[in-house]
Structures are given as structure tokens and as C-alpha cells.
mmCIF file of C-alpha atoms in Angstrom:
data_model
loop_
_atom_site.group_PDB
_atom_site.id
_atom_site.type_symbol
_atom_site.label_atom_id
_atom_site.label_comp_id
_atom_site.label_asym_id
_atom_site.label_seq_id
_atom_site.Cartn_x
_atom_site.Cartn_y
_atom_site.Cartn_z
ATOM 1 C CA UNK I 1 18.711 -131.630 15.267
ATOM 2 C CA UNK I 2 16.483 -134.499 16.153
ATOM 3 C CA UNK I 3 19.154 -136.454 17.750
ATOM 4 C CA UNK I 4 20.167 -133.380 19.504
ATOM 5 C CA UNK I 5 16.258 -133.312 21.016
ATOM 6 C CA UNK I 6 16.132 -136.409 22.173
ATOM 7 C CA UNK I 7 19.601 -136.519 23.860
ATOM 8 C CA UNK I 8 19.111 -132.913 25.380
ATOM 9 C CA UNK I 9 19.024 -133.089 29.228
ATOM 10 C CA UNK I 10 16.582 -130.151 30.719
ATOM 11 C CA UNK I 11 17.662 -128.505 34.143
ATOM 12 C CA UNK I 12 15.868 -130.164 36.836
ATOM 13 C CA UNK I 13 16.207 -129.800 40.612
ATOM 14 C CA UNK I 14 17.483 -132.306 43.401
ATOM 15 C CA UNK I 15 13.766 -133.066 44.253
ATOM 16 C CA UNK I 16 12.815 -133.451 40.834
ATOM 17 C CA UNK I 17 16.127 -135.951 40.051
ATOM 18 C CA UNK I 18 15.358 -138.053 43.543
ATOM 19 C CA UNK I 19 11.683 -138.514 42.315
ATOM 20 C CA UNK I 20 12.783 -139.330 39.088
ATOM 21 C CA UNK I 21 15.278 -142.137 40.246
ATOM 22 C CA UNK I 22 12.848 -143.324 42.755
ATOM 23 C CA UNK I 23 10.128 -144.134 39.833
ATOM 24 C CA UNK I 24 12.809 -145.100 36.928
ATOM 25 C CA UNK I 25 15.629 -147.068 39.503
ATOM 26 C CA UNK I 26 13.726 -148.275 42.775
ATOM 27 C CA UNK I 27 16.970 -150.531 43.854
ATOM 28 C CA UNK I 28 18.643 -146.937 43.747
ATOM 29 C CA UNK I 29 16.457 -145.487 46.217
ATOM 30 C CA UNK I 30 15.403 -146.554 49.453
ATOM 31 C CA UNK I 31 11.517 -148.054 49.318
ATOM 32 C CA UNK I 32 11.633 -147.912 45.704
ATOM 33 C CA UNK I 33 11.263 -151.565 45.394
ATOM 34 C CA UNK I 34 8.475 -151.402 47.739
ATOM 35 C CA UNK I 35 6.438 -149.073 45.698
ATOM 36 C CA UNK I 36 6.865 -150.908 42.649
ATOM 37 C CA UNK I 37 5.595 -154.089 44.382
ATOM 38 C CA UNK I 38 2.595 -151.780 45.465
ATOM 39 C CA UNK I 39 1.793 -150.649 41.968
ATOM 40 C CA UNK I 40 1.923 -154.012 40.636
ATOM 41 C CA UNK I 41 -0.249 -155.099 42.866
ATOM 42 C CA UNK I 42 -2.602 -152.067 42.263
ATOM 43 C CA UNK I 43 -2.345 -152.595 38.351
ATOM 44 C CA UNK I 44 -2.766 -156.461 38.619
ATOM 45 C CA UNK I 45 -6.140 -155.693 40.934
ATOM 46 C CA UNK I 46 -7.754 -152.614 38.632
ATOM 47 C CA UNK I 47 -7.395 -155.257 35.461
ATOM 48 C CA UNK I 48 -9.422 -157.781 37.203
ATOM 49 C CA UNK I 49 -12.045 -155.891 38.753
ATOM 50 C CA UNK I 50 -13.639 -154.941 35.544
ATOM 51 C CA UNK I 51 -13.422 -158.841 34.589
ATOM 52 C CA UNK I 52 -14.853 -159.951 37.812
ATOM 53 C CA UNK I 53 -18.117 -157.319 37.144
ATOM 54 C CA UNK I 54 -19.392 -159.647 34.932
ATOM 55 C CA UNK I 55 -19.774 -162.727 37.168
ATOM 56 C CA UNK I 56 -23.693 -162.832 38.618
ATOM 57 C CA UNK I 57 -23.816 -161.919 41.055
ATOM 58 C CA UNK I 58 -20.706 -159.371 40.937
ATOM 59 C CA UNK I 59 -18.175 -159.801 44.019
ATOM 60 C CA UNK I 60 -18.317 -155.696 44.131
ATOM 61 C CA UNK I 61 -20.868 -153.687 43.032
ATOM 62 C CA UNK I 62 -22.410 -150.316 43.198
ATOM 63 C CA UNK I 63 -20.533 -147.336 45.397
ATOM 64 C CA UNK I 64 -17.807 -150.153 46.261
ATOM 65 C CA UNK I 65 -16.500 -150.947 42.735
ATOM 66 C CA UNK I 66 -16.967 -147.259 41.882
ATOM 67 C CA UNK I 67 -14.898 -145.974 44.302
ATOM 68 C CA UNK I 68 -12.119 -148.372 44.020
ATOM 69 C CA UNK I 69 -11.426 -148.230 40.659
ATOM 70 C CA UNK I 70 -11.975 -144.128 40.806
ATOM 71 C CA UNK I 71 -9.390 -144.316 43.514
ATOM 72 C CA UNK I 72 -6.836 -146.258 41.337
ATOM 73 C CA UNK I 73 -7.426 -144.569 38.014
ATOM 74 C CA UNK I 74 -6.429 -141.255 40.212
ATOM 75 C CA UNK I 75 -3.256 -142.943 41.382
ATOM 76 C CA UNK I 76 -2.487 -144.158 38.110
ATOM 77 C CA UNK I 77 -3.286 -140.447 36.550
ATOM 78 C CA UNK I 78 -0.961 -139.209 39.312
ATOM 79 C CA UNK I 79 2.253 -141.510 38.715
ATOM 80 C CA UNK I 80 2.163 -140.273 34.983
ATOM 81 C CA UNK I 81 2.115 -136.794 35.748
ATOM 82 C CA UNK I 82 4.792 -137.145 38.410
ATOM 83 C CA UNK I 83 6.567 -138.431 35.808
ATOM 84 C CA UNK I 84 6.213 -136.170 33.139
ATOM 85 C CA UNK I 85 7.463 -133.351 35.412
ATOM 86 C CA UNK I 86 10.344 -134.760 36.779
ATOM 87 C CA UNK I 87 11.503 -136.647 33.474
ATOM 88 C CA UNK I 88 15.046 -135.820 32.408
ATOM 89 C CA UNK I 89 13.375 -135.371 28.558
ATOM 90 C CA UNK I 90 10.108 -134.482 28.238
ATOM 91 C CA UNK I 91 10.214 -135.592 24.333
ATOM 92 C CA UNK I 92 12.011 -139.052 24.897
ATOM 93 C CA UNK I 93 9.058 -139.349 27.549
ATOM 94 C CA UNK I 94 5.949 -138.495 25.142
ATOM 95 C CA UNK I 95 7.683 -140.960 22.609
ATOM 96 C CA UNK I 96 8.134 -143.644 25.443
ATOM 97 C CA UNK I 97 5.810 -146.817 24.440
ATOM 98 C CA UNK I 98 5.111 -147.641 28.352
ATOM 99 C CA UNK I 99 4.286 -143.688 28.573
ATOM 100 C CA UNK I 100 1.968 -144.094 25.711
ATOM 101 C CA UNK I 101 0.355 -146.904 27.433
ATOM 102 C CA UNK I 102 -0.049 -145.038 30.508
ATOM 103 C CA UNK I 103 -1.497 -141.977 28.793
ATOM 104 C CA UNK I 104 -4.304 -144.500 26.672
ATOM 105 C CA UNK I 105 -5.405 -146.344 29.688
ATOM 106 C CA UNK I 106 -5.797 -143.126 31.649
ATOM 107 C CA UNK I 107 -7.618 -141.613 28.391
ATOM 108 C CA UNK I 108 -9.823 -144.603 27.685
ATOM 109 C CA UNK I 109 -10.996 -144.900 31.127
ATOM 110 C CA UNK I 110 -11.635 -140.933 31.122
ATOM 111 C CA UNK I 111 -13.879 -140.953 28.089
ATOM 112 C CA UNK I 112 -15.573 -144.116 29.883
ATOM 113 C CA UNK I 113 -16.307 -141.875 32.652
ATOM 114 C CA UNK I 114 -17.844 -139.287 30.659
ATOM 115 C CA UNK I 115 -20.485 -142.072 29.181
ATOM 116 C CA UNK I 116 -21.375 -142.940 33.088
ATOM 117 C CA UNK I 117 -20.041 -146.361 32.236
ATOM 118 C CA UNK I 118 -18.342 -148.145 35.396
ATOM 119 C CA UNK I 119 -18.093 -151.978 34.572
ATOM 120 C CA UNK I 120 -18.397 -154.249 31.521
ATOM 121 C CA UNK I 121 -22.052 -154.973 32.768
ATOM 122 C CA UNK I 122 -23.295 -151.438 32.635
ATOM 123 C CA UNK I 123 -21.757 -151.330 28.679
ATOM 124 C CA UNK I 124 -23.429 -154.993 27.936
ATOM 125 C CA UNK I 125 -26.699 -154.526 29.317
ATOM 126 C CA UNK I 126 -27.377 -151.176 28.756
ATOM 127 C CA UNK I 127 -27.372 -151.542 24.694
ATOM 128 C CA UNK I 128 -24.626 -148.903 24.156
ATOM 129 C CA UNK I 129 -23.228 -150.576 20.827
ATOM 130 C CA UNK I 130 -20.520 -152.998 20.190
ATOM 131 C CA UNK I 131 -17.652 -149.944 19.952
ATOM 132 C CA UNK I 132 -18.015 -149.087 23.714
ATOM 133 C CA UNK I 133 -18.006 -152.499 24.343
ATOM 134 C CA UNK I 134 -15.368 -153.193 22.770
ATOM 135 C CA UNK I 135 -13.562 -149.908 24.636
ATOM 136 C CA UNK I 136 -14.620 -151.107 28.033
ATOM 137 C CA UNK I 137 -13.254 -154.794 27.345
ATOM 138 C CA UNK I 138 -9.801 -152.678 26.405
ATOM 139 C CA UNK I 139 -9.653 -151.643 29.939
ATOM 140 C CA UNK I 140 -8.107 -154.479 31.614
ATOM 141 C CA UNK I 141 -5.683 -155.120 28.484
ATOM 142 C CA UNK I 142 -4.418 -151.532 28.585
ATOM 143 C CA UNK I 143 -4.060 -151.855 32.092
ATOM 144 C CA UNK I 144 -2.425 -155.036 32.383
ATOM 145 C CA UNK I 145 -0.123 -153.781 29.659
ATOM 146 C CA UNK I 146 1.209 -151.398 32.188
ATOM 147 C CA UNK I 147 3.277 -153.985 33.869
ATOM 148 C CA UNK I 148 5.641 -154.019 30.903
ATOM 149 C CA UNK I 149 7.241 -151.222 32.625
ATOM 150 C CA UNK I 150 7.636 -153.537 36.055
ATOM 151 C CA UNK I 151 9.289 -156.523 33.844
ATOM 152 C CA UNK I 152 13.272 -154.880 33.550
ATOM 153 C CA UNK I 153 13.594 -158.012 31.109
ATOM 154 C CA UNK I 154 10.711 -157.621 29.000
ATOM 155 C CA UNK I 155 12.481 -156.083 25.951
ATOM 156 C CA UNK I 156 14.802 -159.409 25.870
ATOM 157 C CA UNK I 157 11.605 -160.796 25.120
ATOM 158 C CA UNK I 158 10.547 -158.203 22.373
ATOM 159 C CA UNK I 159 14.177 -158.860 20.826
ATOM 160 C CA UNK I 160 13.414 -161.924 20.752
ATOM 161 C CA UNK I 161 10.485 -162.292 18.752
ATOM 162 C CA UNK I 162 11.986 -159.616 16.443
ATOM 163 C CA UNK I 163 15.051 -161.706 15.717
ATOM 164 C CA UNK I 164 12.510 -164.887 14.687
ATOM 165 C CA UNK I 165 10.619 -163.011 12.740
ATOM 166 C CA UNK I 166 13.050 -163.191 9.757
ATOM 167 C CA UNK I 167 11.897 -167.018 9.944
ATOM 168 C CA UNK I 168 8.268 -166.399 10.307
ATOM 169 C CA UNK I 169 7.225 -165.886 6.837
ATOM 170 C CA UNK I 170 8.891 -169.214 5.166
ATOM 171 C CA UNK I 171 7.044 -170.994 8.677
ATOM 172 C CA UNK I 172 3.613 -169.483 7.999
ATOM 173 C CA UNK I 173 4.226 -170.626 4.282
ATOM 174 C CA UNK I 174 4.864 -173.695 4.991
ATOM 175 C CA UNK I 175 2.080 -173.907 7.384
ATOM 176 C CA UNK I 176 -0.194 -172.131 4.634
ATOM 177 C CA UNK I 177 0.688 -175.419 2.461
ATOM 178 C CA UNK I 178 0.177 -178.137 5.228
ATOM 179 C CA UNK I 179 -3.309 -177.028 5.736
ATOM 180 C CA UNK I 180 -4.453 -176.453 2.432
ATOM 181 C CA UNK I 181 -2.855 -180.274 1.441
ATOM 182 C CA UNK I 182 -4.697 -181.719 4.421
ATOM 183 C CA UNK I 183 -8.030 -179.684 4.286
ATOM 184 C CA UNK I 184 -8.041 -180.759 0.326
ATOM 185 C CA UNK I 185 -7.201 -184.522 1.362
ATOM 186 C CA UNK I 186 -10.452 -184.343 4.273
ATOM 187 C CA UNK I 187 -12.742 -183.086 2.102
ATOM 188 C CA UNK I 188 -11.996 -185.556 -0.669
ATOM 189 C CA UNK I 189 -12.314 -188.540 1.690
ATOM 190 C CA UNK I 190 -15.105 -187.528 4.060
ATOM 191 C CA UNK I 191 -18.683 -187.592 3.186
ATOM 192 C CA UNK I 192 -20.362 -184.384 2.378
ATOM 193 C CA UNK I 193 -22.577 -184.749 5.352
ATOM 194 C CA UNK I 194 -19.420 -184.441 7.588
ATOM 195 C CA UNK I 195 -17.407 -181.949 5.529
ATOM 196 C CA UNK I 196 -19.736 -179.510 4.228
ATOM 197 C CA UNK I 197 -17.709 -177.345 2.785
ATOM 198 C CA UNK I 198 -13.453 -176.541 1.979
ATOM 199 C CA UNK I 199 -13.902 -173.866 4.897
ATOM 200 C CA UNK I 200 -14.981 -176.570 7.310
ATOM 201 C CA UNK I 201 -12.084 -178.854 6.330
ATOM 202 C CA UNK I 202 -9.357 -176.117 6.869
ATOM 203 C CA UNK I 203 -11.228 -175.347 10.144
ATOM 204 C CA UNK I 204 -10.614 -179.073 11.136
ATOM 205 C CA UNK I 205 -6.968 -178.964 10.010
ATOM 206 C CA UNK I 206 -5.934 -175.676 11.656
ATOM 207 C CA UNK I 207 -7.673 -176.810 15.025
ATOM 208 C CA UNK I 208 -5.636 -180.168 14.889
ATOM 209 C CA UNK I 209 -2.422 -178.844 13.703
ATOM 210 C CA UNK I 210 -2.638 -176.323 16.856
ATOM 211 C CA UNK I 211 -3.498 -179.667 19.123
ATOM 212 C CA UNK I 212 -6.499 -178.053 20.318
ATOM 213 C CA UNK I 213 -8.872 -180.461 18.997
ATOM 214 C CA UNK I 214 -12.405 -179.199 19.875
ATOM 215 C CA UNK I 215 -13.809 -182.413 18.552
ATOM 216 C CA UNK I 216 -16.998 -180.225 16.824
ATOM 217 C CA UNK I 217 -15.813 -181.754 13.611
ATOM 218 C CA UNK I 218 -14.566 -185.671 13.461
ATOM 219 C CA UNK I 219 -13.320 -188.110 10.919
ATOM 220 C CA UNK I 220 -16.358 -190.421 10.393
ATOM 221 C CA UNK I 221 -14.779 -192.787 7.464
ATOM 222 C CA UNK I 222 -11.956 -194.923 7.493
ATOM 223 C CA UNK I 223 -9.527 -192.985 5.425
ATOM 224 C CA UNK I 224 -10.405 -189.748 7.035
ATOM 225 C CA UNK I 225 -9.359 -191.329 9.880
ATOM 226 C CA UNK I 226 -6.014 -192.369 8.972
ATOM 227 C CA UNK I 227 -5.515 -188.751 6.904
ATOM 228 C CA UNK I 228 -5.889 -187.054 10.739
ATOM 229 C CA UNK I 229 -3.745 -189.592 12.276
ATOM 230 C CA UNK I 230 -1.135 -188.512 9.518
ATOM 231 C CA UNK I 231 -1.971 -185.082 10.306
ATOM 232 C CA UNK I 232 -1.680 -185.459 13.882
ATOM 233 C CA UNK I 233 1.728 -186.754 13.604
ATOM 234 C CA UNK I 234 3.213 -184.229 11.120
ATOM 235 C CA UNK I 235 1.891 -181.528 13.267
ATOM 236 C CA UNK I 236 3.806 -182.442 16.422
ATOM 237 C CA UNK I 237 6.811 -182.538 14.213
ATOM 238 C CA UNK I 238 5.811 -179.040 12.359
ATOM 239 C CA UNK I 239 5.499 -177.049 15.553
ATOM 240 C CA UNK I 240 8.643 -178.292 17.315
ATOM 241 C CA UNK I 241 10.143 -175.950 14.662
ATOM 242 C CA UNK I 242 9.189 -172.799 15.404
ATOM 243 C CA UNK I 243 9.051 -173.498 19.164
ATOM 244 C CA UNK I 244 12.380 -174.398 18.863
ATOM 245 C CA UNK I 245 13.653 -171.277 17.042
ATOM 246 C CA UNK I 246 12.157 -169.102 19.033
ATOM 247 C CA UNK I 247 13.551 -170.767 22.421
ATOM 248 C CA UNK I 248 17.133 -171.004 21.195
ATOM 249 C CA UNK I 249 16.744 -166.668 19.948
ATOM 250 C CA UNK I 250 15.240 -166.278 23.732
ATOM 251 C CA UNK I 251 18.165 -168.169 25.058
ATOM 252 C CA UNK I 252 20.887 -166.406 22.840
ATOM 253 C CA UNK I 253 19.579 -163.098 23.892
ATOM 254 C CA UNK I 254 19.297 -163.986 27.448
ATOM 255 C CA UNK I 255 22.930 -164.886 27.884
ATOM 256 C CA UNK I 256 24.033 -161.595 26.230
ATOM 257 C CA UNK I 257 21.509 -159.517 28.445
ATOM 258 C CA UNK I 258 24.557 -157.975 30.272
#
């Protein structure tokens, strides 16, 4: 019964089918590709506008930024509504990840508008609480995720990571052992004035394994320098393993994309 409900195609008018094809298959309808590019540009702009409002002084402020964001929000809402009205199966539409992202982004913005918040600056300066600030910071993320629909090969990346996830538990276990062993050695050989605790030694080890090297903690003893140098070499060899697995899986998935 569930399969029948998911596979059922409801009757639609010719206009509905044409509009749906225009939105879902831009290469099949004239002007579809141009509309796709314009919407992608609008999504990128809407994602970066909230971020630019944290710059002092903001490049856009007051009614200008509110008007631009309101126009883009209405545009995105209309697109979702048109997709829902013209879709062949509304149950499948409601279960689609892309549509859920679109709806979540719209509802989040609607909720923030009801609180009279128009930018990240408003949320951070009006002392509305950490939860509201998290919601406001989520707006550009959700808006940018709307681009997943525009990337036709995005499902290939998801499939590649799904295949590599089978090997990740073993790799994470090896990484945990590597971090604990070298953190213990660093904690032993370094003076307490430099490495005060095991968590601090683990932080230094993780930063070194990730080849980030913040420089906030460095070895001061000769033995510590030798240990960290060995860790750098081993980390470079270790990091090539997961990167090679992910690269190989993505290449396999990409070759089988047709």
C-alpha cells in the first residue's frame, strides 16, 4: 500500500506538467537552464547577505537589506508552493530531502520575521538569547543547502560517502589509538609548565595530526620535539589512507554515474 501511494501519479493539467518539467528538468524546457542559474545566484546572494551584516559598518542596512531579503524570501516561498501544486505525487514531494530543506529554510525565516529580527546584528545586539542567535546563524546554512537541488551530481557524493562509511569505524579507532599514544608520550616528556594536563596534550596531538598547527602549544623539550616530529610524519602517512579511500570510492561512483 505504501509502495502504491509513493508510485501513484495524480492527474494534472498540461500547464502543471509543463511547469513541473520547467522546474525539475531545465534542459527539457526552453529557458529552464537560465531560470536555474538565476535562482542559484539568488540563493547565493541570500546566503551571504546575513553574513555581510556582521561587518562594521554593514554594506547594506535598514530598509535596503530588509527589502532585498523579503523579496528573496517571497521568491523562494513561491517556488516551493509552485513545486507543491504541480508535483506528480505530493507524498513523495513531502518526503523529499530537497523540499524539506526548502520548507525548513522558509519556516525558519518566517519565525525570525515574527520576532522582528532582520539580521545577525539584530540578534547579537538585542540580547535575545543564544537560541535565537543560533537560529539566525542557521539561515545562511539552510539557504545554501537549497543549492543541493541545483547540483545534479550531489547524490554521487552522498553515495560515495555512504560507501566509505563502512571503513570509517576502523579508521576512527586507529586515529583514537594514535592520539592517545602520542598524547601520553607528550604528557610524559614535556614539563608541567608547558603541558598541564592530558586533555591539553590530546589537543596538541589532534592539531598536529590534522596538520593544522595552530602554534598555541609547542614542545619545549628536546624529547618532545622528537616525539612531535615523529607524529607529523606518521600523521601524514595515516591521513593518506582515508583520503585515498574517499577518492577511490568517488572515482568509482563517478565512473558508474550513467
